Short mmCIF file of C-alpha atoms and ligand atoms in Angstrom, two decimals:
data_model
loop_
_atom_site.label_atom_id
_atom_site.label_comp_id
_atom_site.label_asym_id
_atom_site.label_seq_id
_atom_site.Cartn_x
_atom_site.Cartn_y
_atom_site.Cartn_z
CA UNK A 1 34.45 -141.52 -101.86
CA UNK A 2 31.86 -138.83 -103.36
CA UNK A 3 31.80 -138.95 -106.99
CA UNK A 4 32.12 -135.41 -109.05
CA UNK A 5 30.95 -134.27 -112.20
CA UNK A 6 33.39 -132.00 -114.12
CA UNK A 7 31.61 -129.97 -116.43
CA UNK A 8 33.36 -128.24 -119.65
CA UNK A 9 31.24 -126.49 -122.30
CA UNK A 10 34.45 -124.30 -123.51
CA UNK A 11 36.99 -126.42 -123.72
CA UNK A 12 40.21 -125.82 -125.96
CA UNK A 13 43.62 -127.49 -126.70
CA UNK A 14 46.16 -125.31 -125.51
CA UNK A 15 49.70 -125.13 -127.24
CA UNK A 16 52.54 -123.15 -125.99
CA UNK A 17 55.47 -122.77 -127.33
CA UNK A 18 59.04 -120.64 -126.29
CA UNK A 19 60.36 -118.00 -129.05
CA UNK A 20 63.54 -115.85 -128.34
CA UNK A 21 61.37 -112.68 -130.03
CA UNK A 22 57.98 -112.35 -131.25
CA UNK A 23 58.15 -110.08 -133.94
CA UNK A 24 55.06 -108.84 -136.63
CA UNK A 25 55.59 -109.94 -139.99
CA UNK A 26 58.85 -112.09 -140.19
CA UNK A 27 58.51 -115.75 -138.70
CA UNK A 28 58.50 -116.15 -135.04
CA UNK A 29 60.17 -119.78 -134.60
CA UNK A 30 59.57 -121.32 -131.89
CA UNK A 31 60.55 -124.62 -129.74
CA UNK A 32 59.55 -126.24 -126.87
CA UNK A 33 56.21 -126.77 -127.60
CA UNK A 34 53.64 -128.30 -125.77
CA UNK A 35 50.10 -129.18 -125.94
CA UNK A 36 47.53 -129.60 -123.17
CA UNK A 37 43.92 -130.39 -122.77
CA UNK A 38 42.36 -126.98 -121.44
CA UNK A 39 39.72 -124.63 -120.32
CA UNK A 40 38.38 -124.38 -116.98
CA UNK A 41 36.11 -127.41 -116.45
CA UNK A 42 39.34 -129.60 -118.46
CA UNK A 43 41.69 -128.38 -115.69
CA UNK A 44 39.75 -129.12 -113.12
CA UNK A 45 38.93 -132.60 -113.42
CA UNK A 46 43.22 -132.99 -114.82
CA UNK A 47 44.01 -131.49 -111.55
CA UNK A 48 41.38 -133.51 -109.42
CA UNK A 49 42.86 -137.00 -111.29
CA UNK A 50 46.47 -135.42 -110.78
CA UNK A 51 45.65 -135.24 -106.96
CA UNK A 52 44.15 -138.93 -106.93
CA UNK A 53 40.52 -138.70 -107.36
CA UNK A 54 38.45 -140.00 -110.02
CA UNK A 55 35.34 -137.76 -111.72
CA UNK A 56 33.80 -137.51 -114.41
CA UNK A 57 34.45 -135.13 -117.22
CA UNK A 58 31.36 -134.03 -119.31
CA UNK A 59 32.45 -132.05 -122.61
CA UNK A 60 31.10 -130.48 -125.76
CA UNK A 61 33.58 -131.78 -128.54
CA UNK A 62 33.20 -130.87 -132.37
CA UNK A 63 35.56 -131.15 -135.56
CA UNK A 64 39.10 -132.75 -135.89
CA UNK A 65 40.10 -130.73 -132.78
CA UNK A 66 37.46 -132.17 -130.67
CA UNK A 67 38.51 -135.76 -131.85
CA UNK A 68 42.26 -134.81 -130.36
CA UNK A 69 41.03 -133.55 -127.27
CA UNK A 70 39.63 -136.72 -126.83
CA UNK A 71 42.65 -138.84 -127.80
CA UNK A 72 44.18 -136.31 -125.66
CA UNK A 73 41.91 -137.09 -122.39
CA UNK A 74 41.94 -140.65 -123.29
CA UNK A 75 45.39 -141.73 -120.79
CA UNK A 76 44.05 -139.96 -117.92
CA UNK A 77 42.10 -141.48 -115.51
CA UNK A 78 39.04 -139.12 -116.11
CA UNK A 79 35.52 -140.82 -116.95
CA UNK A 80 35.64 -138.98 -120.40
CA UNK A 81 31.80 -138.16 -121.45
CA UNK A 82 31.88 -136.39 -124.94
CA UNK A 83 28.96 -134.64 -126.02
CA UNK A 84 28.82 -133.79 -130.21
CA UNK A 85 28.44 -130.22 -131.29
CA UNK A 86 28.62 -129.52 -134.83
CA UNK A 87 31.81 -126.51 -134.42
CA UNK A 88 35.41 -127.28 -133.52
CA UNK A 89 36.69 -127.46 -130.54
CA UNK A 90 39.20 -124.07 -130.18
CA UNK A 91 42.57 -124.32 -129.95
CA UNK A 92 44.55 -121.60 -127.74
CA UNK A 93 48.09 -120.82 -128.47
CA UNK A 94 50.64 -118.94 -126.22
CA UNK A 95 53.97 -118.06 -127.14
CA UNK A 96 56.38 -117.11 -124.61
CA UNK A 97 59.43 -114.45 -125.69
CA UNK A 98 61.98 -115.85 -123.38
CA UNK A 99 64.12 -112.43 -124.03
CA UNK A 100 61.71 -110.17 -122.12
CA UNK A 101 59.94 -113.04 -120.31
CA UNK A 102 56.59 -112.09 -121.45
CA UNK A 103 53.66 -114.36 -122.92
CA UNK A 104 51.77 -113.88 -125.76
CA UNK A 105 48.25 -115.49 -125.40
CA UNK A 106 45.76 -116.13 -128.38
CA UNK A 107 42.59 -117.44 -127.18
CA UNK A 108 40.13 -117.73 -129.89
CA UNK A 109 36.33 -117.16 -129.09
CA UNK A 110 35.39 -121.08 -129.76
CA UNK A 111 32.48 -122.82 -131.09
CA UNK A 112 28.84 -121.04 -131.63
CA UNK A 113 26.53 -123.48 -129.65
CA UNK A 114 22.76 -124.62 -130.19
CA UNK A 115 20.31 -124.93 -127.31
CA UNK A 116 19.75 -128.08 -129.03
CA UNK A 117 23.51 -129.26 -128.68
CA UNK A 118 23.45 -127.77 -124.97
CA UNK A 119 20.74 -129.70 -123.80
CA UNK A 120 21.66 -133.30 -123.72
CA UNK A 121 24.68 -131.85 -121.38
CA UNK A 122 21.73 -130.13 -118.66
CA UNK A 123 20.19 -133.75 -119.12
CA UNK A 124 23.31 -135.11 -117.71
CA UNK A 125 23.52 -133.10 -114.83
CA UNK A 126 19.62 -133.80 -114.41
CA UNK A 127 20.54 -137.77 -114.59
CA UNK A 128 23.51 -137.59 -112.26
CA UNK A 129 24.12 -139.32 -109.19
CA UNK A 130 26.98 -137.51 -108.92
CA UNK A 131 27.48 -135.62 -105.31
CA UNK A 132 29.49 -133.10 -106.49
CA UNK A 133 29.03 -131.10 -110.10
CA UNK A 134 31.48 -128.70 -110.83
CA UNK A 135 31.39 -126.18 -113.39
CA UNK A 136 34.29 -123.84 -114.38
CA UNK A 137 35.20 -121.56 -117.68
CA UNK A 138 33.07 -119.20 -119.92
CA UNK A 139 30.25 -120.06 -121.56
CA UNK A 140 30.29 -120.83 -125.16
CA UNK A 141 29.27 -118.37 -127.48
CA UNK A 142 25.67 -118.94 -128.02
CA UNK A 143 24.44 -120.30 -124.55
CA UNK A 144 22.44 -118.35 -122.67
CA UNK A 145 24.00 -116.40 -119.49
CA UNK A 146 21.65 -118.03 -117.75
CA UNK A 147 22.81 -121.80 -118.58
CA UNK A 148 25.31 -122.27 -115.41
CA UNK A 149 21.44 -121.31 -113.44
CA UNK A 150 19.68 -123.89 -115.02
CA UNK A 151 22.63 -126.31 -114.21
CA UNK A 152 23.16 -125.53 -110.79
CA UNK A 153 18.87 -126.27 -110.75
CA UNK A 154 19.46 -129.27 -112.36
CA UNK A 155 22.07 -130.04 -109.72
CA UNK A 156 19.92 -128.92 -106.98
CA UNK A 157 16.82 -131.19 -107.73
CA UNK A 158 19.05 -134.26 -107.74
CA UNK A 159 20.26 -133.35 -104.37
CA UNK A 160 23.96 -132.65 -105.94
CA UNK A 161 25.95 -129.58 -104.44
CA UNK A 162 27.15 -127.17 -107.38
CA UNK A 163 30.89 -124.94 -107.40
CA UNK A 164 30.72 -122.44 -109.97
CA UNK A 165 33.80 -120.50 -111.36
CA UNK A 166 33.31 -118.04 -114.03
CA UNK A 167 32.96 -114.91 -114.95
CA UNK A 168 30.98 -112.28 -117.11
CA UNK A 169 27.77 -112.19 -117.86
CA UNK A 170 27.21 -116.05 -116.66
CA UNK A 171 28.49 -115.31 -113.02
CA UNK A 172 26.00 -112.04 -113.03
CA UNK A 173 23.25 -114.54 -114.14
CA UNK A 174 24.66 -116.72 -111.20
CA UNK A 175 24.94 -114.54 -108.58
CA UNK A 176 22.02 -113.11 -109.65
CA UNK A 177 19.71 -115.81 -108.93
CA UNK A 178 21.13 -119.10 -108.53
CA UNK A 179 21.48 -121.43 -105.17
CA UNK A 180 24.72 -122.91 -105.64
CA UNK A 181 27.48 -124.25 -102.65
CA UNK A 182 30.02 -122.47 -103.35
CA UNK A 183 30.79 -120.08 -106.20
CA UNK A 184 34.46 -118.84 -106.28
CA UNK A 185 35.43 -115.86 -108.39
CA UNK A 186 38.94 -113.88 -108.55
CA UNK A 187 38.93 -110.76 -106.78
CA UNK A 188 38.44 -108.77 -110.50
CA UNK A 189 35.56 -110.77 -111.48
CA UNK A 190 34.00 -110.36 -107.99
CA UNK A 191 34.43 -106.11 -108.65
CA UNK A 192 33.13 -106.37 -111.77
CA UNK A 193 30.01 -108.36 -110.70
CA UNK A 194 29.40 -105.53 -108.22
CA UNK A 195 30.61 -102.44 -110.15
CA UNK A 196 33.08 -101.45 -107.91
CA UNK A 197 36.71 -101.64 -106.65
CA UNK A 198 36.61 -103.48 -102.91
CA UNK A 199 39.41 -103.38 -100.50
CA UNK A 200 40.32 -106.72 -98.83
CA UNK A 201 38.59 -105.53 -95.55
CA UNK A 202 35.67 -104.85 -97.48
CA UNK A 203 35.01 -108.22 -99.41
CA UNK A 204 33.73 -110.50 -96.88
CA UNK A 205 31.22 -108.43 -95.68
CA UNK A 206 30.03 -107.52 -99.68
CA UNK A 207 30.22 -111.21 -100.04
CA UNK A 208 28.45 -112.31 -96.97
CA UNK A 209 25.49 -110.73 -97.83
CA UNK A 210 24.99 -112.85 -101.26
CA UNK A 211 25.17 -115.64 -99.25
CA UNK A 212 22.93 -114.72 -96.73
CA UNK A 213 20.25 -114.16 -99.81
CA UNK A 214 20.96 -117.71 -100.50
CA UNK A 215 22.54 -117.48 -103.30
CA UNK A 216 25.57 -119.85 -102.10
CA UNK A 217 26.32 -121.75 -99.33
CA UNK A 218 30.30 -120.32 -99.41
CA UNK A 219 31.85 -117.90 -101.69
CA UNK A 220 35.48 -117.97 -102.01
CA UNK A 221 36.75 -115.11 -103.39
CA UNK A 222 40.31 -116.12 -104.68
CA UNK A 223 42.93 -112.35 -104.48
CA UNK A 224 45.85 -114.05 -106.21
CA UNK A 225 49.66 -113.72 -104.70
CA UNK A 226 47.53 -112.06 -102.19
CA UNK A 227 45.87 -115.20 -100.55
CA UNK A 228 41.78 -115.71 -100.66
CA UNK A 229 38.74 -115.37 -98.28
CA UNK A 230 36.44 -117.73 -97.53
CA UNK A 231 32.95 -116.34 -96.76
CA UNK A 232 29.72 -118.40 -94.74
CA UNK A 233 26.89 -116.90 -93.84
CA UNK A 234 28.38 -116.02 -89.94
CA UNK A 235 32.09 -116.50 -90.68
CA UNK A 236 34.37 -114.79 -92.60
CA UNK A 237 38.01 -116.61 -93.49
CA UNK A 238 40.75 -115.00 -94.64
CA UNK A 239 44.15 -116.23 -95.01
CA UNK A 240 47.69 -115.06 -97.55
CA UNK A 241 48.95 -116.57 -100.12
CA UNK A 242 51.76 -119.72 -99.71
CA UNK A 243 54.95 -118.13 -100.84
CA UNK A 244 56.32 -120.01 -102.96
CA UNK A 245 58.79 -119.13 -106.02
CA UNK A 246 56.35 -117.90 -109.02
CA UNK A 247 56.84 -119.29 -112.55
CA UNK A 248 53.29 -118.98 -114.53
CA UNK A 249 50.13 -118.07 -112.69
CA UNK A 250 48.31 -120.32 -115.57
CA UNK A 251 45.62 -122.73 -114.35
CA UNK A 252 46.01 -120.90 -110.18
CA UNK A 253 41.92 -120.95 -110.28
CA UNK A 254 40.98 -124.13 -111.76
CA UNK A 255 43.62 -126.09 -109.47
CA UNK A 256 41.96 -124.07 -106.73
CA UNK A 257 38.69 -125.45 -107.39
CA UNK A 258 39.90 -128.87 -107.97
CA UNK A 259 42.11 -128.97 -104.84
CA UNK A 260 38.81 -128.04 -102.67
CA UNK A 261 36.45 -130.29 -104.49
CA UNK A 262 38.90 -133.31 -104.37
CA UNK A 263 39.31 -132.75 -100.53
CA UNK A 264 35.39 -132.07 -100.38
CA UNK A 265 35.20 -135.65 -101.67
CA UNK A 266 37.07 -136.95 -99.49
CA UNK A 267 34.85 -136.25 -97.03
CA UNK A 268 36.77 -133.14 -95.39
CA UNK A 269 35.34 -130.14 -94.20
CA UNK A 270 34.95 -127.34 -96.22
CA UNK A 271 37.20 -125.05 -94.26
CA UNK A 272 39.83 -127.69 -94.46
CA UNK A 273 38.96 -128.18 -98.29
CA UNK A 274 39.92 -124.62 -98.72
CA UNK A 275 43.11 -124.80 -97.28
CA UNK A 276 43.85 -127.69 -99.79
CA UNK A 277 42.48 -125.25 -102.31
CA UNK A 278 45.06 -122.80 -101.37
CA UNK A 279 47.86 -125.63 -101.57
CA UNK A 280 46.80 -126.65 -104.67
CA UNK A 281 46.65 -122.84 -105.93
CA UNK A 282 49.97 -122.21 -104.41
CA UNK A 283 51.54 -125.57 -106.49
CA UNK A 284 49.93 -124.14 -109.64
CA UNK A 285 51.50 -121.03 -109.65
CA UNK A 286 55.23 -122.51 -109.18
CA UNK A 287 55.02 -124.55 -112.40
CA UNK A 288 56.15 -123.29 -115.52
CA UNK A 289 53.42 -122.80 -118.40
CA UNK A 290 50.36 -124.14 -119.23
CA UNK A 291 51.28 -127.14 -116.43
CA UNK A 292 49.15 -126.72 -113.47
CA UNK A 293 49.93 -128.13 -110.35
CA UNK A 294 51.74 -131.91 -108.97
CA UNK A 295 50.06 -133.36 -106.05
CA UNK A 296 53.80 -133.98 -103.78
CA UNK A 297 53.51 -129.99 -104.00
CA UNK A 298 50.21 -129.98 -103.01
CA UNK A 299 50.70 -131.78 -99.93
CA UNK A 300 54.01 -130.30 -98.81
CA UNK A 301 52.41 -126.78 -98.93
CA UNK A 302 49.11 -127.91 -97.56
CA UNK A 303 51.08 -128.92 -94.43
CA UNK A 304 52.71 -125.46 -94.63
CA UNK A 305 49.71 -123.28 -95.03
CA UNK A 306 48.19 -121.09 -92.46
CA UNK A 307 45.63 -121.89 -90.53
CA UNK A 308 43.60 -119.03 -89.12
N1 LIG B 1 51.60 -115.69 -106.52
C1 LIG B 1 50.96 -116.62 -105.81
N2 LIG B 1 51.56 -117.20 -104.75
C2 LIG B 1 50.93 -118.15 -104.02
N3 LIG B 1 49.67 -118.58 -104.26
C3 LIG B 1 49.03 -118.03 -105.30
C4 LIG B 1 49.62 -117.03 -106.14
N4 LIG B 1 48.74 -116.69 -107.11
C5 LIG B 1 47.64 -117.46 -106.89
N5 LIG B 1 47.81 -118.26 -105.80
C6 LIG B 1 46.85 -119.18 -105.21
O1 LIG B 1 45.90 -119.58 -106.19
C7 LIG B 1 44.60 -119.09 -105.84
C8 LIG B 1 43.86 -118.69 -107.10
O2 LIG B 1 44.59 -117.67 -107.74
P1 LIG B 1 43.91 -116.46 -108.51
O3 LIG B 1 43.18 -115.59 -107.56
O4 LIG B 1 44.97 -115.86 -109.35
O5 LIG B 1 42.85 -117.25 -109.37
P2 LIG B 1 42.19 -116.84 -110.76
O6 LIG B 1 42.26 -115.35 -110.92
O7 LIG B 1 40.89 -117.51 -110.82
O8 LIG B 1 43.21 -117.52 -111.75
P3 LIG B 1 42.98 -118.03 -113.23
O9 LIG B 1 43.70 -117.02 -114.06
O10 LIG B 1 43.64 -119.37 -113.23
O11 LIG B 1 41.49 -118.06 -113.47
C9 LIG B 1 44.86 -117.94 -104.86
O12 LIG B 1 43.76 -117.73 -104.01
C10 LIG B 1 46.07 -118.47 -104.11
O13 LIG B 1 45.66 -119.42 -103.15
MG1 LIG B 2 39.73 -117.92 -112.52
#
């Protein structure tokens, strides 16, 4: 089996919680709650142990809060590999009002990062024998837009094929000048990265031509409830959404990426990987909360996805 390399330079505890009304100045009390390891490079490697593989989980962790994200990690079977920053880990809360059935999300900006405390984590990647290194969530305030670049170099030079998810200024850096294997943004993040609105007919093509400049061997460019397309430099892949019955669309992306990466590493092909992506995407969305996705779902509904 291929080994992976999670990487997580935002990550967060995230607490939810259920409240009958959220209302501004009296106490909102609440029930229910629960707390999760989170951010995107956290979720990944969760959903990637959660399906059966093993990776590795590279971190930044500071404060009391990055001490309980690492008691937190500590049961799963991730390969937990800390790395000490002098700011706190964030912690994300989310409240949902169960008498309109909307959520409330507070998602603080997070720790301000050094180059000095980012380096040790781009020696990592430089050191890894991992095959694949997967990086997923924002960038901490502080690194430069450039970092996920010089990872996906890093990665590169040690013959290691990078996935990307993000957004912002760090996917413009990325699909700007990086040579990754496959980069995946949503649909919105895609638009933004090009400054303008793209109809589903029209995203492939836009796509296609980043990778022909090299810039990744596949994009996947996830559209939500409406399915994702899968883009090579002379095929274009596009296939719906798995209907299934919708509860929270928390953690879709990240169990995307992990369901493609895990099947990746089992040695399956990448079209086939996507469709697992898709599965695992699918199981995400039809768990409740910040709980992303259980692997009997994953394989029921990669049995019933479409193949093109
Ligand atoms: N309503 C839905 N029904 C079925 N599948 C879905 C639905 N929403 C998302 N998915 C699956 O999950 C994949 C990723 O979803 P989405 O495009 O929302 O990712 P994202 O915007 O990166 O999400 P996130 O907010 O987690 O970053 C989709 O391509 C699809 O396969
Ligand atoms: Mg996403």
């Amino acid at each position: 089996m291929a080994k992976i390399l999670c990487l997580a330079l935002n990550p967060a505890i995230d607490i939810s919680s259920d409240a009958e009304v959220v209302r501004h100045t009296h106490k909102t009390r609440t029930h229910n709650q629960q707390q999760f390891p989170g951010g995107g490079g956290i979720n990944v490697a969760r959903v990637i142990a959660t399906l059966g593989g093993r990776c590795e989980l590279a971190f930044l962790s500071g404060g009391e809060t990055g001490k309980l994200l690492e008691a937190m990690l500590q049961p799963l079977p991730i390969l937990e590999r800390p790395f000490a920053i002098h700011d706190p880990v964030r912690v994300a809360y989310a409240v949902h009002e169960t008498s309109t059935n909307l959520e409330y999300r507070f998602v603080p900006e997070g720790p301000l990062v050094t180059e000095s405390e980012l380096a040790p984590v781009i020696n990592a990647v430089c050191e890894s024998d991992a095959d694949y290194i997967v990086a997923s969530g924002s960038l901490p305030r502080g690194a430069p837009h450039d970092t996920y670049v010089r990872l996906a170099e890093a990665a590169r030079a040690r013959g290691a094929r990078f996935i990307l998810d993000t957004s912002g200024p760090a996917l413009a850096a990325a699909l700007s000048s990086a040579q990754m294997y496959l980069v995946k943004p949503s649909l919105g993040e895609f638009e933004a990265f090009v400054g303008e609105k793209l109809t589903h007919d029209l995203v492939g093509p836009v796509a296609q031509d980043y990778v022909r400049r090299g810039i990744a061997e596949y994009i996947a460019v996830t559209l939500g409830g409406d399915g994702a397309i899968l883009v090579s430099s002379d095929k274009i892949i596009r296939v719906p959404a798995i209907d299934v019955p919708v509860n929270s669309a928390t953690g879709a992306g990240d169990s995307f990426v992990a369901g493609i990466v895990w099947a990746l590493s089992e040695g399956r092909d990448i079209e086939d990987a996507f469709h697992v992506g898709q599965a695992a995407g699918a199981a995400a969305v039809m768990t409740a909360g910040t709980e992303l996705c259980r692997r009997e779902d994953v394989l029921r509904l990669y049995g019933a996805s479409t193949r093109p």
